[in-house]
Coordinates of C-alpha atoms and ligand atoms in Angstrom, one line a residue:
M1 CA 131.6 80.6 168.3
C2 CA 133.3 77.7 171.0
G3 CA 136.6 76.4 170.5
I4 CA 137.6 72.8 169.5
V5 CA 140.4 70.6 169.3
G6 CA 140.6 66.9 168.9
Y7 CA 144.2 64.7 168.3
T8 CA 144.5 61.0 168.4
G9 CA 148.1 59.4 167.7
P10 CA 151.0 58.9 169.1
K11 CA 151.8 61.9 171.1
E12 CA 150.7 63.0 174.6
A13 CA 147.1 64.7 173.9
Y14 CA 146.6 67.1 176.3
P15 CA 149.8 69.8 175.2
V16 CA 148.8 69.5 171.4
I17 CA 145.3 70.2 172.8
I18 CA 146.1 73.2 175.6
K19 CA 148.1 75.0 172.6
G20 CA 145.2 74.1 170.3
L21 CA 142.6 75.8 172.7
K22 CA 144.9 78.7 173.5
R23 CA 145.4 79.4 169.4
L24 CA 141.0 79.0 169.1
E25 CA 140.1 80.9 172.2
Y26 CA 139.2 84.2 170.1
R27 CA 136.5 82.1 169.7
G28 CA 135.4 82.0 173.3
Y29 CA 136.7 82.1 176.8
D30 CA 134.0 81.5 179.3
S31 CA 134.8 78.2 180.3
T32 CA 137.8 75.5 178.7
G33 CA 137.5 71.6 179.0
V34 CA 139.9 68.4 178.5
A35 CA 138.6 65.0 178.2
L36 CA 141.2 62.2 177.4
Q37 CA 141.4 58.8 176.6
D38 CA 143.6 56.5 179.1
G39 CA 142.1 53.6 179.9
A40 CA 139.3 55.4 181.1
L41 CA 137.9 58.5 180.2
K42 CA 139.5 61.5 181.9
V43 CA 137.3 64.7 182.1
Y44 CA 138.7 68.3 183.7
K45 CA 137.1 71.5 183.2
K46 CA 136.7 74.6 184.8
K47 CA 135.2 77.9 184.4
G48 CA 137.0 80.7 183.1
K49 CA 140.1 80.9 180.1
V50 CA 142.3 78.2 179.2
A51 CA 145.3 79.3 181.5
E52 CA 142.8 78.8 184.6
L53 CA 142.4 75.3 183.8
E54 CA 146.0 74.6 183.1
D55 CA 146.1 76.2 186.8
A56 CA 143.5 74.1 188.4
I57 CA 145.0 70.7 187.2
V58 CA 148.7 71.0 187.7
G59 CA 149.6 67.9 189.2
K60 CA 146.5 65.6 187.7
D61 CA 147.5 62.8 185.3
L62 CA 146.9 63.9 182.2
H63 CA 148.2 60.8 180.2
G64 CA 146.5 59.8 177.4
H65 CA 147.1 59.4 173.2
T66 CA 143.2 60.4 172.1
G67 CA 141.5 63.4 173.5
I68 CA 139.3 66.7 172.4
G69 CA 139.2 69.9 174.4
H70 CA 136.7 73.0 174.3
T71 CA 136.7 76.6 174.8
R72 CA 133.2 77.6 175.2
W73 CA 131.1 81.0 174.1
A74 CA 128.2 80.5 176.3
T75 CA 124.6 80.0 174.8
H76 CA 122.3 78.0 177.1
G77 CA 123.4 78.3 180.6
E78 CA 126.1 80.8 182.7
P79 CA 129.3 80.6 182.1
S80 CA 130.4 77.7 185.4
D81 CA 132.4 74.6 185.7
A82 CA 129.0 72.6 185.5
N83 CA 128.5 74.1 181.9
A84 CA 132.0 74.1 180.7
H85 CA 132.3 71.6 178.2
P86 CA 133.6 68.4 177.8
H87 CA 130.3 67.2 179.0
Q88 CA 129.7 63.0 179.9
S89 CA 126.8 61.0 179.2
S90 CA 125.1 59.4 182.6
S91 CA 126.9 56.1 182.0
G92 CA 130.2 58.3 182.2
K93 CA 131.5 56.3 178.9
L94 CA 131.4 58.9 176.4
A95 CA 132.4 62.2 176.2
M96 CA 131.5 64.9 174.2
I97 CA 132.1 68.6 173.0
H98 CA 129.9 71.1 171.0
N99 CA 130.1 74.5 168.8
G100 CA 126.7 75.8 168.0
I101 CA 123.0 75.2 169.2
I102 CA 120.7 72.3 169.5
E103 CA 117.0 74.2 169.0
N104 CA 114.8 71.4 169.7
Y105 CA 117.1 70.2 173.0
V106 CA 114.3 71.1 175.5
Q107 CA 111.5 68.4 173.1
L108 CA 114.7 66.2 173.6
K109 CA 115.6 66.7 177.2
Q110 CA 111.9 66.6 178.1
E111 CA 112.0 62.9 176.3
L112 CA 115.0 62.2 178.2
I113 CA 113.4 63.1 181.6
N114 CA 110.4 60.9 180.5
K115 CA 112.8 57.9 180.6
G116 CA 114.7 59.0 183.8
Y117 CA 117.6 60.8 182.6
Q118 CA 118.8 63.6 185.1
F119 CA 121.1 66.4 184.0
K120 CA 123.9 68.0 185.7
S121 CA 124.4 71.1 183.4
E122 CA 121.9 73.4 181.8
T123 CA 123.3 73.1 177.9
D124 CA 121.8 71.9 175.4
T125 CA 125.1 69.6 174.8
E126 CA 124.4 67.5 177.5
V127 CA 121.0 66.8 176.1
L128 CA 122.3 65.8 173.0
L129 CA 124.9 63.6 174.0
N130 CA 122.4 61.9 176.6
F131 CA 120.1 61.6 173.4
I132 CA 122.9 59.7 171.5
E133 CA 123.7 57.6 174.2
E134 CA 120.2 56.2 174.6
I135 CA 119.8 55.7 171.2
K136 CA 123.0 53.6 171.1
K137 CA 121.7 51.7 174.1
N138 CA 118.5 51.2 172.4
N139 CA 120.0 49.9 169.4
H140 CA 122.8 48.1 170.6
C141 CA 124.5 49.5 167.5
S142 CA 128.5 51.4 167.5
L143 CA 128.7 55.4 168.5
E144 CA 129.0 56.3 165.0
E145 CA 125.7 55.0 163.9
A146 CA 123.7 56.0 167.1
V147 CA 125.4 59.6 166.3
R148 CA 123.9 59.2 162.3
V149 CA 120.7 58.6 163.9
A150 CA 120.5 61.2 166.8
L151 CA 121.8 63.8 164.4
K152 CA 118.7 63.2 161.8
R153 CA 116.1 64.0 164.7
V154 CA 118.4 67.4 165.4
T155 CA 117.4 71.1 164.4
G156 CA 120.1 73.8 165.0
A157 CA 123.7 73.8 164.1
Y158 CA 126.5 71.7 165.7
V159 CA 130.5 71.0 165.6
I160 CA 130.3 67.9 167.9
L161 CA 133.5 66.1 168.8
L162 CA 132.7 62.6 170.8
L163 CA 134.7 60.0 172.9
D164 CA 133.8 56.4 173.5
A165 CA 136.0 55.0 176.4
D166 CA 135.2 51.2 174.5
E167 CA 137.0 52.6 171.3
P168 CA 139.9 54.3 173.1
E169 CA 141.9 55.5 169.9
T170 CA 138.4 56.7 167.9
I171 CA 137.2 60.4 167.3
I172 CA 133.9 60.8 165.9
A173 CA 133.2 64.2 164.7
A174 CA 129.9 65.9 162.9
R175 CA 129.0 69.2 161.8
K176 CA 126.1 71.0 160.4
G177 CA 126.9 74.6 160.1
S178 CA 129.9 75.3 162.2
P179 CA 133.8 75.0 160.7
L180 CA 135.6 71.5 161.6
V181 CA 139.1 71.1 160.1
I182 CA 140.7 67.6 160.0
G183 CA 144.5 68.0 159.7
I184 CA 146.4 64.8 158.5
G185 CA 149.7 63.7 160.0
K186 CA 151.8 60.7 159.9
G187 CA 149.9 58.1 162.1
E188 CA 148.1 60.5 163.9
H189 CA 144.8 63.6 163.0
F190 CA 144.0 66.8 164.2
L191 CA 140.7 68.2 164.3
G192 CA 139.6 72.0 165.2
S193 CA 137.5 74.8 164.5
D194 CA 139.9 76.1 162.2
A195 CA 143.2 75.0 161.0
S196 CA 145.2 77.0 163.7
P197 CA 145.8 74.2 166.6
M198 CA 147.2 72.1 163.6
L199 CA 149.7 74.3 161.3
E200 CA 152.5 73.1 163.2
Y201 CA 152.4 69.7 162.9
T202 CA 150.4 69.5 159.5
K203 CA 149.6 71.3 156.7
E204 CA 147.8 68.7 154.6
V205 CA 143.6 69.6 155.9
V206 CA 140.1 68.3 155.1
Y207 CA 137.3 70.8 155.2
V208 CA 134.7 68.6 156.5
N209 CA 131.1 69.7 155.2
D210 CA 127.8 70.2 156.6
Y211 CA 125.5 66.5 157.2
E212 CA 129.2 64.8 157.2
L213 CA 130.7 62.7 159.8
A214 CA 133.7 61.7 160.8
I215 CA 135.3 58.8 161.9
V216 CA 139.3 60.0 163.1
K217 CA 141.5 57.1 164.0
P218 CA 145.7 57.4 164.3
D219 CA 146.0 56.0 160.7
E220 CA 142.6 56.3 159.3
L221 CA 140.0 59.0 158.5
I222 CA 136.6 58.0 157.2
L223 CA 133.9 60.5 156.0
K224 CA 130.5 59.3 155.8
N225 CA 127.2 61.4 155.0
L226 CA 124.2 61.0 157.1
G227 CA 123.2 58.1 155.0
N228 CA 126.6 56.3 156.0
E229 CA 127.7 56.4 152.6
K230 CA 131.6 56.8 152.3
I231 CA 132.7 59.9 151.1
T232 CA 136.2 60.2 149.3
P233 CA 137.8 63.3 151.7
Y234 CA 139.1 66.0 149.7
V235 CA 142.7 67.0 150.7
Q236 CA 143.5 70.8 150.5
K237 CA 146.9 72.2 151.4
L238 CA 147.2 75.0 154.1
D239 CA 148.8 78.6 152.9
I240 CA 149.4 79.6 156.4
E241 CA 152.8 80.3 158.3
L242 CA 152.7 79.4 162.2
A243 CA 154.1 83.3 162.1
A244 CA 150.7 84.4 161.2
I245 CA 148.9 83.3 164.1
E246 CA 151.8 84.1 167.0
K247 CA 152.0 87.6 168.2
G248 CA 155.5 88.3 167.3
G249 CA 156.6 90.7 169.8
Y250 CA 153.8 92.7 170.0
E251 CA 151.7 92.8 173.2
H252 CA 148.3 92.1 171.5
F253 CA 147.0 90.5 168.5
M254 CA 144.9 93.3 167.9
L255 CA 148.2 95.5 168.0
K256 CA 150.0 93.2 165.3
E257 CA 147.0 93.2 163.3
I258 CA 146.7 97.1 163.2
F259 CA 150.5 97.3 162.5
E260 CA 150.3 94.4 159.8
Q261 CA 147.9 96.3 157.6
P262 CA 150.3 97.8 155.6
H263 CA 151.5 94.5 154.2
T264 CA 147.5 93.2 154.3
I265 CA 146.7 95.8 152.2
Y266 CA 149.6 95.1 149.8
D267 CA 149.0 91.6 149.5
C268 CA 145.5 92.4 148.9
L269 CA 146.6 94.4 145.7
R270 CA 149.2 92.7 144.8
G271 CA 148.8 90.6 141.8
R272 CA 145.2 92.2 141.1
L273 CA 146.1 95.5 140.4
D274 CA 148.7 96.4 137.7
T275 CA 148.7 100.6 137.8
A276 CA 151.4 100.8 134.6
G277 CA 149.0 98.7 132.8
G278 CA 145.8 100.1 134.2
T279 CA 144.1 97.0 134.7
I280 CA 142.5 95.1 137.5
I281 CA 142.5 91.6 137.5
M282 CA 140.3 89.1 139.6
S283 CA 139.5 85.5 138.3
G284 CA 137.3 85.2 141.3
I285 CA 135.1 87.7 139.6
Q286 CA 135.9 88.3 136.4
Q287 CA 133.2 85.3 135.9
Y288 CA 130.5 87.2 136.7
A289 CA 131.4 90.5 135.6
D290 CA 128.5 91.2 133.5
Q291 CA 125.8 90.0 135.2
V292 CA 127.6 92.7 138.0
M293 CA 127.5 95.4 135.0
K294 CA 123.7 94.7 134.2
A295 CA 122.7 93.9 138.0
N296 CA 119.5 96.3 138.9
R297 CA 120.9 96.2 142.1
I298 CA 123.7 94.9 144.6
V299 CA 123.0 94.1 147.9
M300 CA 126.1 93.9 150.5
I301 CA 125.2 91.4 153.4
A302 CA 127.2 90.9 156.1
C303 CA 127.8 92.1 160.3
G304 CA 129.9 94.2 162.4
T305 CA 132.6 95.4 161.2
S306 CA 132.1 94.1 157.2
W307 CA 128.7 95.8 157.4
H308 CA 130.8 98.9 157.8
A309 CA 132.6 97.8 154.8
G310 CA 129.8 97.3 152.9
L311 CA 128.5 100.6 153.6
V312 CA 131.5 102.3 152.6
A313 CA 131.5 100.0 149.0
E314 CA 127.8 101.4 148.4
Y315 CA 129.3 104.9 148.3
I316 CA 132.0 103.5 146.0
F317 CA 129.8 101.3 143.9
E318 CA 126.9 103.6 143.6
E319 CA 129.5 106.8 142.5
L320 CA 131.6 104.8 140.4
C321 CA 129.5 102.1 138.8
R322 CA 126.2 104.2 138.7
I323 CA 124.6 100.6 140.4
N324 CA 121.7 100.8 143.2
V325 CA 123.4 99.3 146.0
E326 CA 121.9 98.3 149.4
V327 CA 123.7 97.3 152.5
E328 CA 122.1 94.7 154.9
Y329 CA 122.2 93.2 158.1
A330 CA 122.6 89.4 157.4
S331 CA 120.5 89.0 160.6
E332 CA 117.4 91.1 159.6
F333 CA 117.6 90.0 155.6
R334 CA 117.5 86.7 156.1
Y335 CA 114.3 86.5 158.1
R336 CA 112.1 89.2 156.4
N337 CA 111.4 87.2 153.5
P338 CA 113.2 90.0 151.1
V339 CA 112.1 90.4 147.8
I340 CA 115.1 89.0 145.3
N341 CA 114.3 89.9 141.4
P342 CA 116.3 88.1 138.8
G343 CA 119.6 90.4 138.5
D344 CA 120.3 91.0 141.8
V345 CA 123.6 90.2 142.7
I346 CA 125.0 89.6 146.4
I347 CA 128.1 90.2 147.6
A348 CA 128.5 88.4 151.0
I349 CA 131.6 90.5 153.3
S350 CA 132.8 87.9 156.3
Q351 CA 136.2 88.3 157.7
S352 CA 135.7 84.4 158.9
G353 CA 133.2 83.3 156.2
E354 CA 131.6 81.1 158.9
T355 CA 129.0 84.0 160.7
A356 CA 126.0 82.2 160.6
D357 CA 123.6 84.9 159.9
T358 CA 125.8 85.9 156.6
L359 CA 126.0 82.2 156.3
V360 CA 122.1 81.4 155.9
A361 CA 121.4 84.5 154.2
I362 CA 123.2 84.1 151.3
E363 CA 121.8 80.3 151.3
N364 CA 118.4 81.7 151.1
A365 CA 119.4 84.0 148.4
K366 CA 121.2 81.8 146.7
A367 CA 118.4 79.3 146.3
Q368 CA 116.1 82.2 145.0
G369 CA 118.3 82.7 142.1
A370 CA 120.4 85.9 143.2
I371 CA 124.4 85.5 141.6
I372 CA 126.5 85.4 145.4
L373 CA 130.1 86.7 145.3
G374 CA 131.9 86.3 148.4
V375 CA 134.1 88.8 149.7
V376 CA 135.7 86.7 152.7
N377 CA 139.1 86.6 154.6
V378 CA 139.5 82.9 155.7
V379 CA 140.5 80.8 152.7
G380 CA 138.2 77.5 152.3
S381 CA 135.4 79.1 154.5
S382 CA 131.4 77.7 154.6
I383 CA 130.7 81.9 152.9
A384 CA 133.3 81.0 150.3
R385 CA 132.2 77.9 149.7
V386 CA 128.5 78.7 149.2
S387 CA 129.7 81.9 146.8
H388 CA 129.5 81.4 143.4
G389 CA 132.8 84.0 142.6
G390 CA 134.2 86.3 144.6
A391 CA 137.9 87.7 146.1
Y392 CA 139.7 86.7 149.2
T393 CA 140.8 89.3 151.1
H394 CA 144.1 87.9 151.7
A395 CA 144.7 90.0 155.1
G396 CA 145.9 86.5 157.0
P397 CA 144.6 84.8 160.0
E398 CA 143.0 87.9 162.9
I399 CA 143.0 86.7 166.1
G400 CA 142.0 89.8 168.1
V401 CA 138.2 89.4 168.4
A402 CA 138.0 93.2 167.0
S403 CA 138.5 93.3 163.3
T404 CA 141.0 95.8 162.1
K405 CA 143.5 94.5 159.1
A406 CA 140.2 92.5 158.0
F407 CA 138.3 96.1 157.4
T408 CA 141.1 97.6 155.2
A409 CA 141.6 94.6 153.0
Q410 CA 137.6 94.0 152.9
L411 CA 138.0 97.6 151.2
A412 CA 140.7 97.2 149.2
V413 CA 139.0 94.6 147.6
L414 CA 135.5 96.2 147.2
T415 CA 137.5 99.5 146.0
M416 CA 139.3 97.1 143.4
I417 CA 135.7 95.5 142.3
A418 CA 134.0 98.7 141.8
L419 CA 136.7 99.9 140.1
K420 CA 136.5 97.2 137.8
I421 CA 133.3 97.0 137.1
A422 CA 133.4 101.0 136.2
H423 CA 136.0 100.7 133.8
D424 CA 134.6 97.7 132.1
K425 CA 130.4 99.0 132.2
G426 CA 132.2 102.5 131.4
T427 CA 130.8 104.8 133.9
I428 CA 134.2 105.8 134.7
D429 CA 136.6 108.3 132.5
R430 CA 140.0 106.6 131.7
D431 CA 141.4 109.7 134.0
R432 CA 139.7 109.2 137.1
Y433 CA 140.2 105.2 136.8
M434 CA 143.8 105.4 136.3
H435 CA 144.0 108.4 139.0
L436 CA 142.2 106.0 141.2
L437 CA 144.6 103.0 140.6
N438 CA 147.5 105.3 141.8
E439 CA 145.6 106.1 144.5
L440 CA 144.7 102.5 145.7
S441 CA 148.4 101.4 145.2
E442 CA 149.6 104.0 147.4
V443 CA 147.3 103.4 150.2
P444 CA 149.8 101.0 151.7
N445 CA 152.4 103.4 152.6
K446 CA 150.6 105.8 153.6
V447 CA 149.0 103.3 156.4
E448 CA 152.7 103.0 157.5
T449 CA 152.7 106.7 157.7
V450 CA 149.6 107.0 159.9
L451 CA 150.9 104.1 162.2
K452 CA 154.0 106.3 163.0
S453 CA 151.3 108.7 165.1
K454 CA 151.0 105.6 167.4
D455 CA 153.3 107.4 170.3
K456 CA 150.6 110.6 170.0
I457 CA 147.6 108.2 170.2
K458 CA 148.5 106.3 172.9
K459 CA 148.8 109.6 175.1
L460 CA 145.5 111.1 173.7
A461 CA 144.3 107.7 174.9
E462 CA 145.8 108.6 178.9
K463 CA 143.8 111.7 178.3
Y464 CA 140.3 110.4 177.2
K465 CA 140.1 106.9 178.8
D466 CA 137.8 108.1 181.2
A467 CA 134.9 109.7 179.5
R468 CA 131.8 108.0 179.7
D469 CA 130.7 108.1 176.7
F470 CA 131.7 109.1 173.2
L471 CA 130.3 110.2 170.1
Y472 CA 131.8 109.9 166.3
L473 CA 131.0 111.6 163.7
G474 CA 131.8 111.3 159.6
R475 CA 130.3 112.1 156.7
G476 CA 129.6 110.4 153.0
Y477 CA 132.5 108.1 152.6
N478 CA 133.6 108.6 156.3
F479 CA 130.5 108.3 157.9
P480 CA 130.8 103.8 158.2
V481 CA 134.5 105.2 159.2
A482 CA 132.3 106.8 162.4
L483 CA 130.3 103.8 163.0
E484 CA 133.1 101.6 162.9
G485 CA 135.1 104.1 165.3
A486 CA 132.5 103.8 167.7
L487 CA 132.6 100.1 167.4
K488 CA 136.3 99.4 168.2
L489 CA 135.8 101.4 171.0
K490 CA 132.8 100.0 172.6
E491 CA 134.4 96.2 172.0
I492 CA 137.5 96.9 173.7
S493 CA 137.3 99.5 176.5
Y494 CA 133.2 98.8 177.3
I495 CA 132.8 102.9 177.0
H496 CA 129.3 103.7 175.5
A497 CA 130.3 105.2 172.0
E498 CA 127.8 106.3 169.2
G499 CA 128.5 106.8 165.1
Y500 CA 126.3 109.2 163.7
P501 CA 126.3 111.1 160.0
A502 CA 127.8 114.5 161.2
A503 CA 125.0 116.2 159.8
E504 CA 122.4 114.2 161.8
M505 CA 124.3 115.4 165.0
K506 CA 121.3 118.0 165.0
H507 CA 118.7 115.8 165.0
G508 CA 119.4 114.7 168.2
P509 CA 122.7 113.8 169.2
I510 CA 123.5 117.4 169.9
A511 CA 121.7 116.9 172.9
L512 CA 124.8 114.8 174.6
V513 CA 127.4 117.6 173.5
D514 CA 128.6 119.4 176.7
E515 CA 132.2 119.8 177.9
H516 CA 132.5 115.9 179.2
L517 CA 131.8 114.5 175.9
P518 CA 134.5 113.9 173.5
V519 CA 132.9 114.1 170.5
V520 CA 135.5 112.4 167.2
V521 CA 134.9 113.6 164.3
V522 CA 136.5 112.3 161.0
A523 CA 137.3 115.4 158.9
T524 CA 139.5 114.3 155.9
K525 CA 139.7 116.9 153.0
D526 CA 137.1 115.8 150.8
A527 CA 133.7 116.8 149.2
Y528 CA 131.8 117.5 152.7
H529 CA 134.7 118.9 154.4
Q530 CA 133.7 122.3 154.5
K531 CA 130.2 120.9 156.2
V532 CA 132.1 119.0 158.5
V533 CA 134.0 121.8 159.8
S534 CA 130.8 123.1 160.5
N535 CA 129.6 120.9 162.5
I536 CA 133.1 120.8 164.0
Q537 CA 132.3 124.5 165.1
E538 CA 128.4 123.5 166.3
I539 CA 130.2 120.8 168.9
K540 CA 132.5 123.6 170.1
A541 CA 130.0 126.6 170.6
R542 CA 128.3 123.6 173.2
K543 CA 131.7 123.1 174.6
G544 CA 132.4 119.1 173.5
K545 CA 135.8 118.3 173.0
V546 CA 136.8 117.8 169.6
I547 CA 139.4 114.7 168.4
A548 CA 139.5 115.2 164.6
V549 CA 141.1 112.9 162.4
I550 CA 142.4 115.5 159.6
S551 CA 144.2 115.5 156.4
E552 CA 148.1 116.3 156.4
G553 CA 148.9 120.3 156.3
D554 CA 145.1 121.2 157.4
T555 CA 146.2 124.0 159.7
D556 CA 142.5 125.5 159.5
T557 CA 140.9 122.8 161.3
A558 CA 143.9 122.0 163.8
A559 CA 143.3 125.1 164.8
I560 CA 139.7 124.9 165.8
C561 CA 140.1 121.5 167.3
D562 CA 141.2 120.0 171.0
D563 CA 143.3 117.4 169.8
V564 CA 143.9 115.9 166.1
L565 CA 145.1 113.0 164.3
I566 CA 146.5 113.4 160.9
V567 CA 146.5 111.1 157.8
P568 CA 148.2 111.5 154.7
E569 CA 145.5 113.0 152.0
A570 CA 144.1 110.8 150.0
D571 CA 141.1 110.5 147.1
E572 CA 138.3 110.3 149.3
I573 CA 137.4 107.0 147.5
V574 CA 140.5 105.7 149.4
A575 CA 140.5 107.9 152.5
P576 CA 138.5 105.1 154.4
M577 CA 141.4 103.0 155.1
L578 CA 143.6 105.5 156.4
S579 CA 141.0 107.3 158.5
V580 CA 140.0 104.1 160.6
V581 CA 143.6 103.6 161.1
P582 CA 144.0 106.2 164.2
L583 CA 140.7 105.0 165.3
Q584 CA 141.6 101.4 165.9
L585 CA 144.7 102.8 167.6
L586 CA 142.6 105.4 169.9
A587 CA 140.2 102.3 170.7
Y588 CA 143.4 99.9 171.6
Y589 CA 145.6 102.3 173.5
I590 CA 142.3 103.5 175.8
G591 CA 141.2 99.9 176.0
V592 CA 144.9 99.2 177.3
A593 CA 145.4 101.8 179.2
K594 CA 141.8 101.1 181.4
G595 CA 143.5 97.4 182.1
F596 CA 140.9 95.6 179.6
D597 CA 142.3 92.0 177.6
V598 CA 141.8 93.8 174.2
D599 CA 142.6 90.7 172.3
K600 CA 139.6 88.7 174.3
P601 CA 136.5 91.4 175.2
R602 CA 134.2 90.1 177.3
N603 CA 130.9 88.5 176.4
L604 CA 132.5 88.6 172.8
A605 CA 133.5 85.9 170.4
K606 CA 135.6 86.3 166.9
S607 CA 133.2 83.7 164.8
V608 CA 130.1 84.1 165.6
T609 CA 129.0 80.8 164.3
V610 CA 125.3 81.2 166.4
E611 CA 122.3 83.7 165.2
Ligands
M6R1 O1 133.8 87.3 160.5 P1 132.5 88.0 159.9 O2 133.3 89.3 159.1 O3 131.3 87.9 159.2 O4 132.0 88.9 161.3 C1 131.3 90.0 161.5 C2 131.4 90.3 163.0 O5 130.8 89.4 164.1 C3 132.8 91.1 163.5 O6 132.7 91.9 162.1 C4 132.4 91.7 164.9 O7 131.8 92.6 164.7 C5 133.7 91.9 165.1 N1 133.6 91.7 165.7 C6 133.8 93.9 164.9 O8 135.2 94.2 165.9

C-alpha cells in the first residue's frame, strides 16, 4: 500500500514522478505529494488523487532533476494535506516518503518530544524522519549513516526514500517488508514500488531486498546492508511491455483485465499443458512433486480473492489427489501458532506477491520446516522469492484494485498442479486425466464466449443497481465463486453482498429473502445441480429475485429464474473459471452504473503491504 516513486538524472524529475504516481495509484489514493531538489527542497502535497495535486500546483516552480513522489493509503492519521507525504524534517533539510508502518513510533515520538521536537502531522513517517535527523545532527554523520543507525531501532515494515538538501543529486532508499524496485538507465536511476513507473525508460531493474539500503545517484547505485557492507546489485531484465500497464482503449483497467482473461488463461497454460502428449510440465513444481505427493496435508494460505482461489483448489486437490487440504486466511494463520508437521506443504497464493500477512505467514511456516510453493503473479515479488518453488500465473500486470484475471489464472495454475500430482500419484485414471487436460485447454475459448454477453449483463446491472443487499449462493466448486462474486460487488459498488453455500441458506440467510433481495445463484450443470435448483425454488417461494448463472441449454432452470447469465458447459473442475466471469462483469457494470471509480474503490489498495 502507498505508491512510491523516485528519479535522479538529467530529465526533469516532476513529469517522470507524476506519470509514475499515476501508474502506482492502484496502491492508494488518499493523498499525493512530490519533493524536488532544485537548489533547495520544494515539497508539494495534497489530499486526494494525483490529478488533484496536479491541478493544485499549476504555475508553481516544478523544476529539479532529482525528486520523490508518493500516493498514500492512510494508516496513521486521516487523509489530509498535513498527513500527505513527503514529510519534511524539523530543519526543513530532509524530505521523506514511506510505505509501511513504524510500529514503535509512539515511543520514538515521545523521545523526540522530550528533546523539543514538534510535529505537523499524525504520521509515523514524520516521526521516523525526525528521528533520522536527530541522529544525523548528534552523530555529525551523513544521511546514509543516520538512516542505517535509525533503522536498527525501528520495528515494523517500510520502504523509505529520502532527499537531503545538502546532497542534491542523491536519493537514499531502504526496505524491510515492502517492495522497492530500482530501474537502471543511462546516467539516471528510477525508483518505484513496482516496475511500472520505469517501464518506458528501462527494462533493467534491481529488486532491493529486506534490510538493504540503496544510495542512488544519476550514474551510481550502491547497495549496502545495515552493517554497511556493500552488496553487488543483481540486475534483472523486465519481461513486461508498456501496453500491459495501459488501458488500451478500455474505459477502466478492470474491464480490460476481465476481457484479457481468454489470453491470460491461455498464457498460463501455454508451454505447460500438452494435451496431445498428455503431460503437464511445471518446472518450479517438479522439484517438489515428491513432497507434495507424500504430503499429509496441504495448507493454502492467502487473502481476499486469492483465498477464494485456494478454496476452489481445496475441492480440486481433495477430489483428484486425495490429499487433505486446509485453506487459511494468512492473517489468522500467522498469529495463531499453527501446528506445522513434517511433510506439510504450504501453497501461498498471491497476485501481488507482496501481501504482508501472506508473506509473514509463509516465512513463519518455512522457519518451522514446511515446504513453501508460491502461486504468484508478480515475477520477482517477495512471496515468490521466499517460496522454495512454485508457479507464476503469468496474467500480466493487474492494475484494477478488484482482482479478476489473477483469480482465473490462479485457478488455472492450481488445477494444473493438482492434475500433475494426481497423475504422478496415480489417484486419477488416464481417461479422466486426459478429459480434464482437454477441458482445461478449452477454457480460454469458453471464456471468450461468456464475454460476448457483456451487453446483456450491462442491462441487468441497470435493473439491479439500486438493490440494497445481494445474496450470492453456490455449492461445491461454485461455492467459492459465490464468495468471489459477492466480494467483487462489495468492493466496487459498495452494495452489501454476502456469499453463502447454497444449502446453508436455510440455516439463517433465508430470513433475508423477500421481493427486494436479488439472489445470485451459481447453478451450472454439475453434481450438485438438482440440489441448487431446489434452493432456487426455496428462494422463489419467498418472492426473492433470482439471477442464476446456468449452463448453456439449461432451459428448465432458466424457466424458474428471473434472469440468467449463460456459460458454456464444462467439467465441474474447470467450471469456476467460467462461472466467475459473468459475476465479474455484473459487479463491474453495477459499479459503473452507480457512478463509482471502479478501478480505485474507496478505502482499498491493490497491494496490502501492511497487516
Ligand atoms: O495480492 P494478493 O493476491 O495477495 O492480494 C490479496 C487480496 O488483498 C486481494 O485479493 C483483494 O481481496 C482484492 N481487492 C480482491 O479483489
